[in-house]
Amino acid sequence: MERRTIEPRPGWQRTVEEQGLIYPLTRHPDGSLRPYWDESAHYVFSLPEVEALEEVVEELHRMCLAAAEHIVAEDRLADLGITDPRVADAVTEAWRRRAELPSLYGRFDLRHDGTGPAKLLEYNADTPTSLVEAAGPQWFWMEERFPGADQWNSLHERLVDAWRKQARLLPPGSPLYFAHSAADELGEDLMTVGYLKETAEQAGLDTSWIAMEEIGWDRLSNRFVDKRLRFIRSCFKLYPWEWLTTDRFAPHVLDTLDNGGGTGTTLWIEPAWKMLLSNKALLAVLWELYPGHPNLLPAYLDGPRELAATRGYVAKPLLGREGAGVTVHEPGADPVVRDEPCCYQELAPLPSFDGNRVVLGAWVVDGESAGLGIRESAGLVTDEYARFLPHVIL
């Protein structure tokens, strides 16, 4: 694993915009616009490195599924903050019927510097983004800059295959809706949902488009409907389950939830059991089940324990995106147990390449390793100001 600088292509911004990356620049707090898509450098891997990382990702995915089974079997959903009995029942039923429910993708965030085992930082299994840039623009960048080379990237093909394979699980005779929140000002969610809609269409599915805020409730039929009052029988939503089960329509969501077996009226993708994997408490459960595993970091739910005095720790809210609410505590500092439920994970500073802190985003599609996206940041927490850099296998 090596970071190399390279001259950006002339007109790179227009190029990646035409390839679907609609926000190649990020506005920073000082008002400046800086590249989000950053092709002034790239990362180089060897094939053996990538093959080893693929094995790690698939093992981690299997371990996460085993942890989910443990959480359900031992009735530990309260450890994840899932205390509403109706929500807990929905998650449990979805897990037990998971073979009947479409489930598409997820992204592991890994700490790796090319020397030693990769370490799991978290699993984004419900609403992961940074998909478009990983699947498309970085592939086209490689073909242009390194013709004949390779890349850890079978995302597009695997997404189309996953939709094709799981089409049988969708309600017949109605389109699959794709929904994002109109509150997303950046356009990242819109872009991600639009791309996934395209992959579903390439798989032969009938699709439609809607914003979450445009989904209506028909009081006569007790069903969710679109703007033309058509029933919404299935919907891919880039909208976290913790919002879906707590906003003002949450009772209707639970009343009409198709959780496998055709028992409700609306089937949501990702399914409700993804709440077991998209929660930072999963990290602590994994450490309980696989203590000392080379690809895990020590993590606890009741406080930092020995981490405060030894290696330091990171306190992560159980739910959140883009590093929101994450605090870093150096070793030797007085331990702090926060009021809100958190996971306390050993501090493993992101590796620095030429002063850039890097995190690997390893994708899983339909349960299998599918690709890599790399983000860099200036600090220890990868936030909304991170940059995306392409990679190549040489």
PDB file of C-alpha atoms in Angstrom, residues 52-160:
ATOM      1  CA  ALA A  52      -5.769 -10.634   1.764  1.00  0.00           C
ATOM      2  CA  LEU A  53      -8.068  -7.660   2.448  1.00  0.00           C
ATOM      3  CA  GLU A  54     -10.910  -9.350   0.581  1.00  0.00           C
ATOM      4  CA  GLU A  55     -10.589 -12.352   2.884  1.00  0.00           C
ATOM      5  CA  VAL A  56     -10.639 -10.063   5.924  1.00  0.00           C
ATOM      6  CA  VAL A  57     -13.798  -8.318   4.730  1.00  0.00           C
ATOM      7  CA  GLU A  58     -15.703 -11.538   4.114  1.00  0.00           C
ATOM      8  CA  GLU A  59     -14.610 -12.941   7.494  1.00  0.00           C
ATOM      9  CA  LEU A  60     -15.713  -9.744   9.231  1.00  0.00           C
ATOM     10  CA  HIS A  61     -19.069  -9.947   7.494  1.00  0.00           C
ATOM     11  CA  ARG A  62     -19.562 -13.519   8.695  1.00  0.00           C
ATOM     12  CA  MET A  63     -18.606 -12.477  12.221  1.00  0.00           C
ATOM     13  CA  CYS A  64     -21.093  -9.601  12.125  1.00  0.00           C
ATOM     14  CA  LEU A  65     -23.899 -11.950  11.118  1.00  0.00           C
ATOM     15  CA  ALA A  66     -22.935 -14.258  13.979  1.00  0.00           C
ATOM     16  CA  ALA A  67     -23.019 -11.264  16.335  1.00  0.00           C
ATOM     17  CA  ALA A  68     -26.483 -10.338  15.064  1.00  0.00           C
ATOM     18  CA  GLU A  69     -27.673 -13.877  15.750  1.00  0.00           C
ATOM     19  CA  HIS A  70     -26.234 -13.630  19.259  1.00  0.00           C
ATOM     20  CA  ILE A  71     -27.975 -10.297  19.928  1.00  0.00           C
ATOM     21  CA  VAL A  72     -31.349 -11.723  18.891  1.00  0.00           C
ATOM     22  CA  ALA A  73     -30.905 -15.103  20.584  1.00  0.00           C
ATOM     23  CA  GLU A  74     -29.791 -13.526  23.865  1.00  0.00           C
ATOM     24  CA  ASP A  75     -32.415 -10.745  23.695  1.00  0.00           C
ATOM     25  CA  ARG A  76     -29.797  -7.986  23.832  1.00  0.00           C
ATOM     26  CA  LEU A  77     -31.479  -5.411  21.614  1.00  0.00           C
ATOM     27  CA  ALA A  78     -31.601  -2.989  24.558  1.00  0.00           C
ATOM     28  CA  ASP A  79     -27.807  -2.845  24.400  1.00  0.00           C
ATOM     29  CA  LEU A  80     -28.287  -1.255  20.974  1.00  0.00           C
ATOM     30  CA  GLY A  81     -30.754   1.259  22.351  1.00  0.00           C
ATOM     31  CA  ILE A  82     -33.674  -0.616  20.791  1.00  0.00           C
ATOM     32  CA  THR A  83     -36.106  -0.506  23.704  1.00  0.00           C
ATOM     33  CA  ASP A  84     -39.442   0.060  21.963  1.00  0.00           C
ATOM     34  CA  PRO A  85     -41.097  -3.398  22.040  1.00  0.00           C
ATOM     35  CA  ARG A  86     -42.668  -2.939  18.608  1.00  0.00           C
ATOM     36  CA  VAL A  87     -39.361  -1.976  17.019  1.00  0.00           C
ATOM     37  CA  ALA A  88     -37.579  -4.827  18.777  1.00  0.00           C
ATOM     38  CA  ASP A  89     -40.202  -7.273  17.502  1.00  0.00           C
ATOM     39  CA  ALA A  90     -39.848  -5.918  13.959  1.00  0.00           C
ATOM     40  CA  VAL A  91     -36.069  -6.276  14.024  1.00  0.00           C
ATOM     41  CA  THR A  92     -36.256  -9.766  15.499  1.00  0.00           C
ATOM     42  CA  GLU A  93     -38.819 -10.948  12.953  1.00  0.00           C
ATOM     43  CA  ALA A  94     -36.831  -9.445  10.095  1.00  0.00           C
ATOM     44  CA  TRP A  95     -33.708 -11.264  11.268  1.00  0.00           C
ATOM     45  CA  ARG A  96     -35.513 -14.598  11.481  1.00  0.00           C
ATOM     46  CA  ARG A  97     -37.042 -14.069   8.037  1.00  0.00           C
ATOM     47  CA  ARG A  98     -33.930 -12.560   6.476  1.00  0.00           C
ATOM     48  CA  ALA A  99     -33.817 -15.168   3.693  1.00  0.00           C
ATOM     49  CA  GLU A 100     -37.145 -13.739   2.474  1.00  0.00           C
ATOM     50  CA  LEU A 101     -36.036 -10.080   2.537  1.00  0.00           C
ATOM     51  CA  PRO A 102     -33.892  -8.300  -0.059  1.00  0.00           C
ATOM     52  CA  SER A 103     -30.650  -6.922   1.361  1.00  0.00           C
ATOM     53  CA  LEU A 104     -28.192  -5.181  -0.895  1.00  0.00           C
ATOM     54  CA  TYR A 105     -24.982  -3.743   0.460  1.00  0.00           C
ATOM     55  CA  GLY A 106     -22.792  -2.394   3.271  1.00  0.00           C
ATOM     56  CA  ARG A 107     -19.413  -0.751   3.839  1.00  0.00           C
ATOM     57  CA  PHE A 108     -16.722  -1.644   6.350  1.00  0.00           C
ATOM     58  CA  ASP A 109     -14.466   1.191   7.458  1.00  0.00           C
ATOM     59  CA  LEU A 110     -11.012  -0.230   8.124  1.00  0.00           C
ATOM     60  CA  ARG A 111      -7.790   1.077   9.583  1.00  0.00           C
ATOM     61  CA  HIS A 112      -4.905  -0.243   7.494  1.00  0.00           C
ATOM     62  CA  ASP A 113      -1.443   1.027   6.647  1.00  0.00           C
ATOM     63  CA  GLY A 114      -0.190  -1.876   4.557  1.00  0.00           C
ATOM     64  CA  THR A 115       1.762  -3.444   7.453  1.00  0.00           C
ATOM     65  CA  GLY A 116      -0.127  -5.779   9.734  1.00  0.00           C
ATOM     66  CA  PRO A 117      -3.775  -6.737  10.030  1.00  0.00           C
ATOM     67  CA  ALA A 118      -6.550  -4.361   9.038  1.00  0.00           C
ATOM     68  CA  LYS A 119      -8.692  -3.246  11.985  1.00  0.00           C
ATOM     69  CA  LEU A 120     -12.460  -2.771  11.905  1.00  0.00           C
ATOM     70  CA  LEU A 121     -13.520   0.753  12.821  1.00  0.00           C
ATOM     71  CA  GLU A 122     -17.234   0.344  12.067  1.00  0.00           C
ATOM     72  CA  TYR A 123     -19.757  -1.257   9.724  1.00  0.00           C
ATOM     73  CA  ASN A 124     -22.098   1.012   7.748  1.00  0.00           C
ATOM     74  CA  ALA A 125     -24.742  -1.543   6.861  1.00  0.00           C
ATOM     75  CA  ASP A 126     -27.959   0.470   6.584  1.00  0.00           C
ATOM     76  CA  THR A 127     -27.325   3.721   4.679  1.00  0.00           C
ATOM     77  CA  PRO A 128     -23.722   3.711   3.403  1.00  0.00           C
ATOM     78  CA  THR A 129     -22.690   6.367   0.902  1.00  0.00           C
ATOM     79  CA  SER A 130     -19.517   7.159  -1.121  1.00  0.00           C
ATOM     80  CA  LEU A 131     -20.725   4.378  -3.421  1.00  0.00           C
ATOM     81  CA  VAL A 132     -20.951   6.246  -6.718  1.00  0.00           C
ATOM     82  CA  GLU A 133     -17.364   7.486  -6.683  1.00  0.00           C
ATOM     83  CA  ALA A 134     -16.109   4.014  -5.738  1.00  0.00           C
ATOM     84  CA  ALA A 135     -18.093   2.190  -8.410  1.00  0.00           C
ATOM     85  CA  GLY A 136     -17.741   4.504 -11.397  1.00  0.00           C
ATOM     86  CA  PRO A 137     -15.414   7.519 -11.553  1.00  0.00           C
ATOM     87  CA  GLN A 138     -12.448   5.770  -9.976  1.00  0.00           C
ATOM     88  CA  TRP A 139     -12.796   2.866 -12.433  1.00  0.00           C
ATOM     89  CA  PHE A 140     -12.877   5.228 -15.407  1.00  0.00           C
ATOM     90  CA  TRP A 141      -9.932   7.161 -13.921  1.00  0.00           C
ATOM     91  CA  MET A 142      -7.922   3.929 -13.792  1.00  0.00           C
ATOM     92  CA  GLU A 143      -8.784   3.001 -17.380  1.00  0.00           C
ATOM     93  CA  GLU A 144      -7.599   6.414 -18.541  1.00  0.00           C
ATOM     94  CA  ARG A 145      -4.487   6.831 -16.390  1.00  0.00           C
ATOM     95  CA  PHE A 146      -3.391   3.187 -16.045  1.00  0.00           C
ATOM     96  CA  PRO A 147      -4.746   1.247 -19.035  1.00  0.00           C
ATOM     97  CA  GLY A 148      -4.323  -2.476 -18.546  1.00  0.00           C
ATOM     98  CA  ALA A 149      -4.079  -2.191 -14.746  1.00  0.00           C
ATOM     99  CA  ASP A 150      -6.658  -3.505 -12.284  1.00  0.00           C
ATOM    100  CA  GLN A 151      -8.665  -2.249  -9.324  1.00  0.00           C
ATOM    101  CA  TRP A 152     -10.484  -3.747  -6.371  1.00  0.00           C
ATOM    102  CA  ASN A 153     -13.822  -2.889  -7.885  1.00  0.00           C
ATOM    103  CA  SER A 154     -16.595  -5.171  -9.063  1.00  0.00           C
ATOM    104  CA  LEU A 155     -19.261  -2.989  -7.488  1.00  0.00           C
ATOM    105  CA  HIS A 156     -21.378  -2.217 -10.520  1.00  0.00           C
ATOM    106  CA  GLU A 157     -21.581  -5.787 -11.775  1.00  0.00           C
ATOM    107  CA  ARG A 158     -22.304  -7.160  -8.311  1.00  0.00           C
ATOM    108  CA  LEU A 159     -25.040  -4.618  -7.632  1.00  0.00           C
ATOM    109  CA  VAL A 160     -26.812  -5.472 -10.887  1.00  0.00           C
TER     110      VAL A 160
END
